[in-house]
Amino acid sequence: MNVYDSHLHVGVLSDTEIVYPKGVKEFVCQYEVKGGLIMPTACVGGEDDLGLYEVLYSEGLKCGFQIALYLNLAVLKRLKEGHYNVKYPFSAFKIHPEAVFFSDNDLEDVCAVIGEMKKPLLIHTGGIDSSHALRFESIVSRYKQQIFVLCHARPSSEAFYLLNKYDNVWIDTAFLSIEKIKANVSETNEDRILFGSDFPINRWFSELENDEEWYHKQIKNIADIIPFRVSEKILCKNYLKLFRNI
């Protein structure tokens, strides 16, 4: 089965390390991953992230990846004012409410701006109130034509609640345990779950196995434990359905 990874990172990991698309491509190809969506890490320097990232985006396209534009407030302001030259064919937009605080008004601006572009909005969900999945129910419920991908699906109870309630909500599996996937997947939501790894960010978590063991396990668990009809959707078909024509 071909695999597509909807949550891959390039960019600054530390003061001394930059991850380039070529390195990501070489790693994921070991696991029959045929493509995916790459986005910058949240470690963005300065007010505008399209300096170094223009190089990374360009290289990412050459490597066959689709690209998500990382939105900080400076980029959002330029897009909102119509002064931003979006140079590359982005397939999605990404916000990280833990790295960059977005007020409720900012979120409205995000939806208004990208709604015209008809691209999915990826939202990092995590462990603090500003990034809990339920925080975004208001915009999800009002912007019905906008596709929202809740990256990490955290807290899982909130993310699956939204996934089951709203047809425009998707999730990815980055750091979502196989037990939680198995317990919550259903015929009504299985078409909106994407395989995502957050690679190579997992190296920041000492409790995880090394990159190779962890990545292989993520794919193998979905393929072996989830019925094939569903695992094929999560690992491949759902990604192609969402991003093939973007």
PDB file of N, CA, C and O in Angstrom, residues 40-112:
ATOM      1  N   PRO A  40       6.759  24.421   7.508  1.00  0.00           N
ATOM      2  CA  PRO A  40       7.835  24.824   8.416  1.00  0.00           C
ATOM      3  C   PRO A  40       7.538  24.434   9.856  1.00  0.00           C
ATOM      4  O   PRO A  40       6.385  24.292  10.259  1.00  0.00           O
ATOM      5  N   THR A  41       8.586  24.273  10.633  1.00  0.00           N
ATOM      6  CA  THR A  41       8.428  24.128  12.071  1.00  0.00           C
ATOM      7  C   THR A  41       7.944  25.457  12.647  1.00  0.00           C
ATOM      8  O   THR A  41       7.923  26.473  11.962  1.00  0.00           O
ATOM      9  N   ALA A  42       7.596  25.426  13.915  1.00  0.00           N
ATOM     10  CA  ALA A  42       7.142  26.646  14.572  1.00  0.00           C
ATOM     11  C   ALA A  42       8.297  27.538  14.992  1.00  0.00           C
ATOM     12  O   ALA A  42       8.079  28.634  15.498  1.00  0.00           O
ATOM     13  N   CYS A  43       9.542  27.089  14.793  1.00  0.00           N
ATOM     14  CA  CYS A  43      10.723  27.891  15.165  1.00  0.00           C
ATOM     15  C   CYS A  43      11.042  28.865  14.047  1.00  0.00           C
ATOM     16  O   CYS A  43      11.930  28.637  13.223  1.00  0.00           O
ATOM     17  N   VAL A  44      10.292  29.934  13.990  1.00  0.00           N
ATOM     18  CA  VAL A  44      10.423  30.898  12.909  1.00  0.00           C
ATOM     19  C   VAL A  44      11.078  32.159  13.445  1.00  0.00           C
ATOM     20  O   VAL A  44      10.659  32.702  14.456  1.00  0.00           O
ATOM     21  N   GLY A  45      12.110  32.631  12.760  1.00  0.00           N
ATOM     22  CA  GLY A  45      12.804  33.824  13.210  1.00  0.00           C
ATOM     23  C   GLY A  45      12.291  35.068  12.514  1.00  0.00           C
ATOM     24  O   GLY A  45      11.908  35.030  11.353  1.00  0.00           O
ATOM     25  N   GLY A  46      12.282  36.176  13.221  1.00  0.00           N
ATOM     26  CA  GLY A  46      11.869  37.443  12.626  1.00  0.00           C
ATOM     27  C   GLY A  46      10.367  37.521  12.441  1.00  0.00           C
ATOM     28  O   GLY A  46       9.608  36.669  12.868  1.00  0.00           O
ATOM     29  N   GLU A  47       9.931  38.582  11.753  1.00  0.00           N
ATOM     30  CA  GLU A  47       8.504  38.810  11.581  1.00  0.00           C
ATOM     31  C   GLU A  47       7.948  38.094  10.365  1.00  0.00           C
ATOM     32  O   GLU A  47       6.756  37.892  10.259  1.00  0.00           O
ATOM     33  N   ASP A  48       8.788  37.737   9.442  1.00  0.00           N
ATOM     34  CA  ASP A  48       8.315  37.177   8.184  1.00  0.00           C
ATOM     35  C   ASP A  48       9.086  35.888   7.904  1.00  0.00           C
ATOM     36  O   ASP A  48      10.296  35.865   7.884  1.00  0.00           O
ATOM     37  N   ASP A  49       8.353  34.799   7.688  1.00  0.00           N
ATOM     38  CA  ASP A  49       9.014  33.500   7.586  1.00  0.00           C
ATOM     39  C   ASP A  49       9.317  33.072   6.160  1.00  0.00           C
ATOM     40  O   ASP A  49       9.612  31.911   5.914  1.00  0.00           O
ATOM     41  N   LEU A  50       9.250  33.964   5.182  1.00  0.00           N
ATOM     42  CA  LEU A  50       9.489  33.531   3.804  1.00  0.00           C
ATOM     43  C   LEU A  50      10.872  33.896   3.291  1.00  0.00           C
ATOM     44  O   LEU A  50      11.076  34.003   2.094  1.00  0.00           O
ATOM     45  N   GLY A  51      11.860  34.041   4.168  1.00  0.00           N
ATOM     46  CA  GLY A  51      13.234  34.234   3.747  1.00  0.00           C
ATOM     47  C   GLY A  51      13.866  32.886   3.505  1.00  0.00           C
ATOM     48  O   GLY A  51      13.965  32.397   2.372  1.00  0.00           O
ATOM     49  N   LEU A  52      14.307  32.248   4.595  1.00  0.00           N
ATOM     50  CA  LEU A  52      14.809  30.882   4.513  1.00  0.00           C
ATOM     51  C   LEU A  52      13.766  29.956   3.905  1.00  0.00           C
ATOM     52  O   LEU A  52      14.082  29.083   3.087  1.00  0.00           O
ATOM     53  N   TYR A  53      12.503  30.184   4.235  1.00  0.00           N
ATOM     54  CA  TYR A  53      11.486  29.228   3.823  1.00  0.00           C
ATOM     55  C   TYR A  53      11.177  29.278   2.330  1.00  0.00           C
ATOM     56  O   TYR A  53      10.665  28.317   1.766  1.00  0.00           O
ATOM     57  N   GLU A  54      11.499  30.371   1.663  1.00  0.00           N
ATOM     58  CA  GLU A  54      11.343  30.363   0.207  1.00  0.00           C
ATOM     59  C   GLU A  54      12.235  29.287  -0.404  1.00  0.00           C
ATOM     60  O   GLU A  54      11.838  28.589  -1.336  1.00  0.00           O
ATOM     61  N   VAL A  55      13.435  29.153   0.125  1.00  0.00           N
ATOM     62  CA  VAL A  55      14.343  28.110  -0.354  1.00  0.00           C
ATOM     63  C   VAL A  55      13.773  26.735  -0.050  1.00  0.00           C
ATOM     64  O   VAL A  55      13.772  25.827  -0.894  1.00  0.00           O
ATOM     65  N   LEU A  56      13.272  26.569   1.180  1.00  0.00           N
ATOM     66  CA  LEU A  56      12.742  25.267   1.582  1.00  0.00           C
ATOM     67  C   LEU A  56      11.492  24.900   0.785  1.00  0.00           C
ATOM     68  O   LEU A  56      11.306  23.745   0.400  1.00  0.00           O
ATOM     69  N   TYR A  57      10.616  25.867   0.555  1.00  0.00           N
ATOM     70  CA  TYR A  57       9.414  25.593  -0.229  1.00  0.00           C
ATOM     71  C   TYR A  57       9.788  25.172  -1.645  1.00  0.00           C
ATOM     72  O   TYR A  57       9.229  24.227  -2.208  1.00  0.00           O
ATOM     73  N   SER A  58      10.720  25.900  -2.241  1.00  0.00           N
ATOM     74  CA  SER A  58      11.134  25.592  -3.606  1.00  0.00           C
ATOM     75  C   SER A  58      11.718  24.186  -3.693  1.00  0.00           C
ATOM     76  O   SER A  58      11.391  23.402  -4.592  1.00  0.00           O
ATOM     77  N   GLU A  59      12.590  23.856  -2.733  1.00  0.00           N
ATOM     78  CA  GLU A  59      13.181  22.521  -2.728  1.00  0.00           C
ATOM     79  C   GLU A  59      12.129  21.462  -2.464  1.00  0.00           C
ATOM     80  O   GLU A  59      12.182  20.364  -3.025  1.00  0.00           O
ATOM     81  N   GLY A  60      11.157  21.782  -1.614  1.00  0.00           N
ATOM     82  CA  GLY A  60      10.094  20.834  -1.318  1.00  0.00           C
ATOM     83  C   GLY A  60       9.298  20.463  -2.545  1.00  0.00           C
ATOM     84  O   GLY A  60       8.971  19.291  -2.777  1.00  0.00           O
ATOM     85  N   LEU A  61       8.988  21.451  -3.371  1.00  0.00           N
ATOM     86  CA  LEU A  61       8.270  21.177  -4.614  1.00  0.00           C
ATOM     87  C   LEU A  61       9.095  20.283  -5.532  1.00  0.00           C
ATOM     88  O   LEU A  61       8.573  19.363  -6.170  1.00  0.00           O
ATOM     89  N   LYS A  62      10.387  20.541  -5.604  1.00  0.00           N
ATOM     90  CA  LYS A  62      11.255  19.731  -6.446  1.00  0.00           C
ATOM     91  C   LYS A  62      11.315  18.291  -5.961  1.00  0.00           C
ATOM     92  O   LYS A  62      11.519  17.366  -6.740  1.00  0.00           O
ATOM     93  N   CYS A  63      11.148  18.097  -4.646  1.00  0.00           N
ATOM     94  CA  CYS A  63      11.158  16.752  -4.075  1.00  0.00           C
ATOM     95  C   CYS A  63       9.806  16.051  -4.207  1.00  0.00           C
ATOM     96  O   CYS A  63       9.661  14.887  -3.810  1.00  0.00           O
ATOM     97  N   GLY A  64       8.808  16.747  -4.737  1.00  0.00           N
ATOM     98  CA  GLY A  64       7.509  16.129  -4.961  1.00  0.00           C
ATOM     99  C   GLY A  64       6.517  16.301  -3.828  1.00  0.00           C
ATOM    100  O   GLY A  64       5.444  15.686  -3.848  1.00  0.00           O
ATOM    101  N   PHE A  65       6.847  17.140  -2.842  1.00  0.00           N
ATOM    102  CA  PHE A  65       5.919  17.382  -1.748  1.00  0.00           C
ATOM    103  C   PHE A  65       4.897  18.444  -2.131  1.00  0.00           C
ATOM    104  O   PHE A  65       5.137  19.290  -2.990  1.00  0.00           O
ATOM    105  N   GLN A  66       3.757  18.402  -1.452  1.00  0.00           N
ATOM    106  CA  GLN A  66       2.858  19.540  -1.460  1.00  0.00           C
ATOM    107  C   GLN A  66       3.218  20.413  -0.257  1.00  0.00           C
ATOM    108  O   GLN A  66       3.810  19.936   0.704  1.00  0.00           O
ATOM    109  N   ILE A  67       2.837  21.685  -0.326  1.00  0.00           N
ATOM    110  CA  ILE A  67       3.372  22.667   0.612  1.00  0.00           C
ATOM    111  C   ILE A  67       2.251  23.353   1.383  1.00  0.00           C
ATOM    112  O   ILE A  67       1.244  23.753   0.806  1.00  0.00           O
ATOM    113  N   ALA A  68       2.447  23.489   2.695  1.00  0.00           N
ATOM    114  CA  ALA A  68       1.542  24.286   3.516  1.00  0.00           C
ATOM    115  C   ALA A  68       2.259  25.562   3.939  1.00  0.00           C
ATOM    116  O   ALA A  68       3.384  25.513   4.434  1.00  0.00           O
ATOM    117  N   LEU A  69       1.626  26.700   3.743  1.00  0.00           N
ATOM    118  CA  LEU A  69       2.190  27.983   4.146  1.00  0.00           C
ATOM    119  C   LEU A  69       1.922  28.199   5.626  1.00  0.00           C
ATOM    120  O   LEU A  69       0.775  28.174   6.077  1.00  0.00           O
ATOM    121  N   TYR A  70       2.992  28.405   6.373  1.00  0.00           N
ATOM    122  CA  TYR A  70       2.889  28.665   7.807  1.00  0.00           C
ATOM    123  C   TYR A  70       2.499  30.123   8.010  1.00  0.00           C
ATOM    124  O   TYR A  70       3.173  31.031   7.517  1.00  0.00           O
ATOM    125  N   LEU A  71       1.415  30.339   8.739  1.00  0.00           N
ATOM    126  CA  LEU A  71       0.926  31.692   8.980  1.00  0.00           C
ATOM    127  C   LEU A  71       1.359  32.182  10.359  1.00  0.00           C
ATOM    128  O   LEU A  71       1.029  31.561  11.370  1.00  0.00           O
ATOM    129  N   ASN A  72       2.104  33.293  10.386  1.00  0.00           N
ATOM    130  CA  ASN A  72       2.231  34.047  11.620  1.00  0.00           C
ATOM    131  C   ASN A  72       1.446  35.343  11.419  1.00  0.00           C
ATOM    132  O   ASN A  72       0.810  35.552  10.381  1.00  0.00           O
ATOM    133  N   LEU A  73       1.453  36.230  12.394  1.00  0.00           N
ATOM    134  CA  LEU A  73       0.609  37.418  12.299  1.00  0.00           C
ATOM    135  C   LEU A  73       1.083  38.375  11.216  1.00  0.00           C
ATOM    136  O   LEU A  73       0.265  39.068  10.589  1.00  0.00           O
ATOM    137  N   ALA A  74       2.389  38.404  10.962  1.00  0.00           N
ATOM    138  CA  ALA A  74       2.906  39.290   9.919  1.00  0.00           C
ATOM    139  C   ALA A  74       2.463  38.826   8.536  1.00  0.00           C
ATOM    140  O   ALA A  74       2.049  39.626   7.689  1.00  0.00           O
ATOM    141  N   VAL A  75       2.545  37.518   8.300  1.00  0.00           N
ATOM    142  CA  VAL A  75       2.102  36.977   7.012  1.00  0.00           C
ATOM    143  C   VAL A  75       0.598  37.168   6.851  1.00  0.00           C
ATOM    144  O   VAL A  75       0.102  37.545   5.779  1.00  0.00           O
ATOM    145  N   LEU A  76      -0.155  36.912   7.928  1.00  0.00           N
ATOM    146  CA  LEU A  76      -1.606  37.108   7.881  1.00  0.00           C
ATOM    147  C   LEU A  76      -1.951  38.553   7.529  1.00  0.00           C
ATOM    148  O   LEU A  76      -2.839  38.799   6.704  1.00  0.00           O
ATOM    149  N   LYS A  77      -1.253  39.510   8.143  1.00  0.00           N
ATOM    150  CA  LYS A  77      -1.525  40.924   7.880  1.00  0.00           C
ATOM    151  C   LYS A  77      -1.293  41.252   6.410  1.00  0.00           C
ATOM    152  O   LYS A  77      -2.092  41.953   5.779  1.00  0.00           O
ATOM    153  N   ARG A  78      -0.211  40.735   5.857  1.00  0.00           N
ATOM    154  CA  ARG A  78       0.081  41.018   4.454  1.00  0.00           C
ATOM    155  C   ARG A  78      -0.951  40.381   3.523  1.00  0.00           C
ATOM    156  O   ARG A  78      -1.375  40.985   2.530  1.00  0.00           O
ATOM    157  N   LEU A  79      -1.340  39.156   3.835  1.00  0.00           N
ATOM    158  CA  LEU A  79      -2.375  38.506   3.032  1.00  0.00           C
ATOM    159  C   LEU A  79      -3.693  39.281   3.118  1.00  0.00           C
ATOM    160  O   LEU A  79      -4.381  39.481   2.113  1.00  0.00           O
ATOM    161  N   LYS A  80      -4.030  39.707   4.316  1.00  0.00           N
ATOM    162  CA  LYS A  80      -5.274  40.435   4.545  1.00  0.00           C
ATOM    163  C   LYS A  80      -5.300  41.742   3.760  1.00  0.00           C
ATOM    164  O   LYS A  80      -6.338  42.139   3.224  1.00  0.00           O
ATOM    165  N   GLU A  81      -4.149  42.408   3.688  1.00  0.00           N
ATOM    166  CA  GLU A  81      -4.070  43.693   2.974  1.00  0.00           C
ATOM    167  C   GLU A  81      -3.853  43.528   1.479  1.00  0.00           C
ATOM    168  O   GLU A  81      -3.840  44.513   0.739  1.00  0.00           O
ATOM    169  N   GLY A  82      -3.665  42.298   1.035  1.00  0.00           N
ATOM    170  CA  GLY A  82      -3.452  42.065  -0.382  1.00  0.00           C
ATOM    171  C   GLY A  82      -2.077  42.431  -0.865  1.00  0.00           C
ATOM    172  O   GLY A  82      -1.845  42.589  -2.067  1.00  0.00           O
ATOM    173  N   HIS A  83      -1.118  42.578   0.072  1.00  0.00           N
ATOM    174  CA  HIS A  83       0.231  43.012  -0.279  1.00  0.00           C
ATOM    175  C   HIS A  83       1.228  41.859  -0.293  1.00  0.00           C
ATOM    176  O   HIS A  83       2.416  42.094  -0.449  1.00  0.00           O
ATOM    177  N   TYR A  84       0.721  40.646  -0.139  1.00  0.00           N
ATOM    178  CA  TYR A  84       1.651  39.519  -0.019  1.00  0.00           C
ATOM    179  C   TYR A  84       1.705  38.751  -1.329  1.00  0.00           C
ATOM    180  O   TYR A  84       0.679  38.326  -1.862  1.00  0.00           O
ATOM    181  N   ASN A  85       2.896  38.601  -1.848  1.00  0.00           N
ATOM    182  CA  ASN A  85       3.070  37.855  -3.092  1.00  0.00           C
ATOM    183  C   ASN A  85       3.272  36.382  -2.765  1.00  0.00           C
ATOM    184  O   ASN A  85       4.368  35.958  -2.401  1.00  0.00           O
ATOM    185  N   VAL A  86       2.203  35.605  -2.876  1.00  0.00           N
ATOM    186  CA  VAL A  86       2.306  34.174  -2.607  1.00  0.00           C
ATOM    187  C   VAL A  86       2.954  33.520  -3.811  1.00  0.00           C
ATOM    188  O   VAL A  86       2.340  33.343  -4.861  1.00  0.00           O
ATOM    189  N   LYS A  87       4.216  33.176  -3.649  1.00  0.00           N
ATOM    190  CA  LYS A  87       5.063  32.822  -4.781  1.00  0.00           C
ATOM    191  C   LYS A  87       4.890  31.367  -5.209  1.00  0.00           C
ATOM    192  O   LYS A  87       5.096  31.022  -6.370  1.00  0.00           O
ATOM    193  N   TYR A  88       4.533  30.496  -4.276  1.00  0.00           N
ATOM    194  CA  TYR A  88       4.501  29.067  -4.565  1.00  0.00           C
ATOM    195  C   TYR A  88       3.076  28.525  -4.528  1.00  0.00           C
ATOM    196  O   TYR A  88       2.202  29.106  -3.872  1.00  0.00           O
ATOM    197  N   PRO A  89       2.826  27.415  -5.210  1.00  0.00           N
ATOM    198  CA  PRO A  89       1.477  26.838  -5.250  1.00  0.00           C
ATOM    199  C   PRO A  89       1.161  26.085  -3.964  1.00  0.00           C
ATOM    200  O   PRO A  89       1.261  24.861  -3.893  1.00  0.00           O
ATOM    201  N   PHE A  90       0.780  26.816  -2.932  1.00  0.00           N
ATOM    202  CA  PHE A  90       0.489  26.197  -1.648  1.00  0.00           C
ATOM    203  C   PHE A  90      -0.781  25.358  -1.726  1.00  0.00           C
ATOM    204  O   PHE A  90      -1.753  25.728  -2.372  1.00  0.00           O
ATOM    205  N   SER A  91      -0.752  24.230  -1.015  1.00  0.00           N
ATOM    206  CA  SER A  91      -1.906  23.341  -0.966  1.00  0.00           C
ATOM    207  C   SER A  91      -2.725  23.522   0.301  1.00  0.00           C
ATOM    208  O   SER A  91      -3.851  23.027   0.374  1.00  0.00           O
ATOM    209  N   ALA A  92      -2.170  24.195   1.304  1.00  0.00           N
ATOM    210  CA  ALA A  92      -2.861  24.379   2.575  1.00  0.00           C
ATOM    211  C   ALA A  92      -2.189  25.499   3.348  1.00  0.00           C
ATOM    212  O   ALA A  92      -1.115  25.994   2.968  1.00  0.00           O
ATOM    213  N   PHE A  93      -2.827  25.895   4.443  1.00  0.00           N
ATOM    214  CA  PHE A  93      -2.266  26.868   5.366  1.00  0.00           C
ATOM    215  C   PHE A  93      -2.199  26.234   6.753  1.00  0.00           C
ATOM    216  O   PHE A  93      -2.995  25.367   7.090  1.00  0.00           O
ATOM    217  N   LYS A  94      -1.239  26.690   7.569  1.00  0.00           N
ATOM    218  CA  LYS A  94      -1.034  26.094   8.891  1.00  0.00           C
ATOM    219  C   LYS A  94      -0.880  27.198   9.931  1.00  0.00           C
ATOM    220  O   LYS A  94      -0.130  28.155   9.724  1.00  0.00           O
ATOM    221  N   ILE A  95      -1.618  27.058  11.044  1.00  0.00           N
ATOM    222  CA  ILE A  95      -1.386  27.928  12.191  1.00  0.00           C
ATOM    223  C   ILE A  95      -1.011  27.073  13.390  1.00  0.00           C
ATOM    224  O   ILE A  95      -1.432  25.923  13.508  1.00  0.00           O
ATOM    225  N   HIS A  96      -0.206  27.660  14.269  1.00  0.00           N
ATOM    226  CA  HIS A  96       0.274  26.961  15.469  1.00  0.00           C
ATOM    227  C   HIS A  96      -0.029  27.859  16.668  1.00  0.00           C
ATOM    228  O   HIS A  96       0.797  28.687  17.073  1.00  0.00           O
ATOM    229  N   PRO A  97      -1.221  27.724  17.255  1.00  0.00           N
ATOM    230  CA  PRO A  97      -1.645  28.653  18.306  1.00  0.00           C
ATOM    231  C   PRO A  97      -0.822  28.592  19.589  1.00  0.00           C
ATOM    232  O   PRO A  97      -0.990  29.459  20.451  1.00  0.00           O
ATOM    233  N   GLU A  98       0.030  27.588  19.738  1.00  0.00           N
ATOM    234  CA  GLU A  98       0.914  27.571  20.903  1.00  0.00           C
ATOM    235  C   GLU A  98       2.180  28.394  20.645  1.00  0.00           C
ATOM    236  O   GLU A  98       2.730  29.013  21.558  1.00  0.00           O
ATOM    237  N   ALA A  99       2.638  28.393  19.407  1.00  0.00           N
ATOM    238  CA  ALA A  99       3.847  29.154  19.058  1.00  0.00           C
ATOM    239  C   ALA A  99       3.524  30.617  18.781  1.00  0.00           C
ATOM    240  O   ALA A  99       4.318  31.504  19.096  1.00  0.00           O
ATOM    241  N   VAL A 100       2.380  30.862  18.153  1.00  0.00           N
ATOM    242  CA  VAL A 100       1.931  32.224  17.839  1.00  0.00           C
ATOM    243  C   VAL A 100       0.497  32.353  18.323  1.00  0.00           C
ATOM    244  O   VAL A 100      -0.391  31.653  17.825  1.00  0.00           O
ATOM    245  N   PHE A 101       0.251  33.229  19.293  1.00  0.00           N
ATOM    246  CA  PHE A 101      -1.105  33.375  19.803  1.00  0.00           C
ATOM    247  C   PHE A 101      -1.987  34.064  18.778  1.00  0.00           C
ATOM    248  O   PHE A 101      -1.656  35.133  18.270  1.00  0.00           O
ATOM    249  N   PHE A 102      -3.123  33.442  18.475  1.00  0.00           N
ATOM    250  CA  PHE A 102      -4.124  34.027  17.595  1.00  0.00           C
ATOM    251  C   PHE A 102      -5.352  34.369  18.432  1.00  0.00           C
ATOM    252  O   PHE A 102      -5.958  33.481  19.037  1.00  0.00           O
ATOM    253  N   SER A 103      -5.716  35.639  18.460  1.00  0.00           N
ATOM    254  CA  SER A 103      -6.943  36.027  19.136  1.00  0.00           C
ATOM    255  C   SER A 103      -8.136  35.517  18.335  1.00  0.00           C
ATOM    256  O   SER A 103      -7.996  35.070  17.186  1.00  0.00           O
ATOM    257  N   ASP A 104      -9.320  35.622  18.919  1.00  0.00           N
ATOM    258  CA  ASP A 104     -10.519  35.213  18.178  1.00  0.00           C
ATOM    259  C   ASP A 104     -10.690  36.064  16.924  1.00  0.00           C
ATOM    260  O   ASP A 104     -11.114  35.559  15.871  1.00  0.00           O
ATOM    261  N   ASN A 105     -10.357  37.331  17.005  1.00  0.00           N
ATOM    262  CA  ASN A 105     -10.432  38.192  15.816  1.00  0.00           C
ATOM    263  C   ASN A 105      -9.420  37.772  14.761  1.00  0.00           C
ATOM    264  O   ASN A 105      -9.706  37.814  13.553  1.00  0.00           O
ATOM    265  N   ASP A 106      -8.237  37.359  15.192  1.00  0.00           N
ATOM    266  CA  ASP A 106      -7.229  36.862  14.248  1.00  0.00           C
ATOM    267  C   ASP A 106      -7.736  35.625  13.526  1.00  0.00           C
ATOM    268  O   ASP A 106      -7.525  35.467  12.316  1.00  0.00           O
ATOM    269  N   LEU A 107      -8.381  34.739  14.272  1.00  0.00           N
ATOM    270  CA  LEU A 107      -8.918  33.521  13.659  1.00  0.00           C
ATOM    271  C   LEU A 107      -9.980  33.857  12.620  1.00  0.00           C
ATOM    272  O   LEU A 107     -10.064  33.209  11.564  1.00  0.00           O
ATOM    273  N   GLU A 108     -10.781  34.866  12.909  1.00  0.00           N
ATOM    274  CA  GLU A 108     -11.768  35.318  11.922  1.00  0.00           C
ATOM    275  C   GLU A 108     -11.064  35.798  10.658  1.00  0.00           C
ATOM    276  O   GLU A 108     -11.489  35.497   9.537  1.00  0.00           O
ATOM    277  N   ASP A 109      -9.987  36.556  10.834  1.00  0.00           N
ATOM    278  CA  ASP A 109      -9.232  37.057   9.680  1.00  0.00           C
ATOM    279  C   ASP A 109      -8.631  35.902   8.880  1.00  0.00           C
ATOM    280  O   ASP A 109      -8.630  35.929   7.642  1.00  0.00           O
ATOM    281  N   VAL A 110      -8.098  34.919   9.578  1.00  0.00           N
ATOM    282  CA  VAL A 110      -7.534  33.748   8.898  1.00  0.00           C
ATOM    283  C   VAL A 110      -8.589  33.094   8.019  1.00  0.00           C
ATOM    284  O   VAL A 110      -8.357  32.813   6.834  1.00  0.00           O
ATOM    285  N   CYS A 111      -9.756  32.847   8.576  1.00  0.00           N
ATOM    286  CA  CYS A 111     -10.813  32.163   7.821  1.00  0.00           C
ATOM    287  C   CYS A 111     -11.298  33.014   6.656  1.00  0.00           C
ATOM    288  O   CYS A 111     -11.579  32.482   5.568  1.00  0.00           O
ATOM    289  N   ALA A 112     -11.383  34.316   6.869  1.00  0.00           N
ATOM    290  CA  ALA A 112     -11.841  35.192   5.796  1.00  0.00           C
ATOM    291  C   ALA A 112     -10.853  35.215   4.639  1.00  0.00           C
ATOM    292  O   ALA A 112     -11.245  35.176   3.462  1.00  0.00           O
TER     293      ALA A 112
END
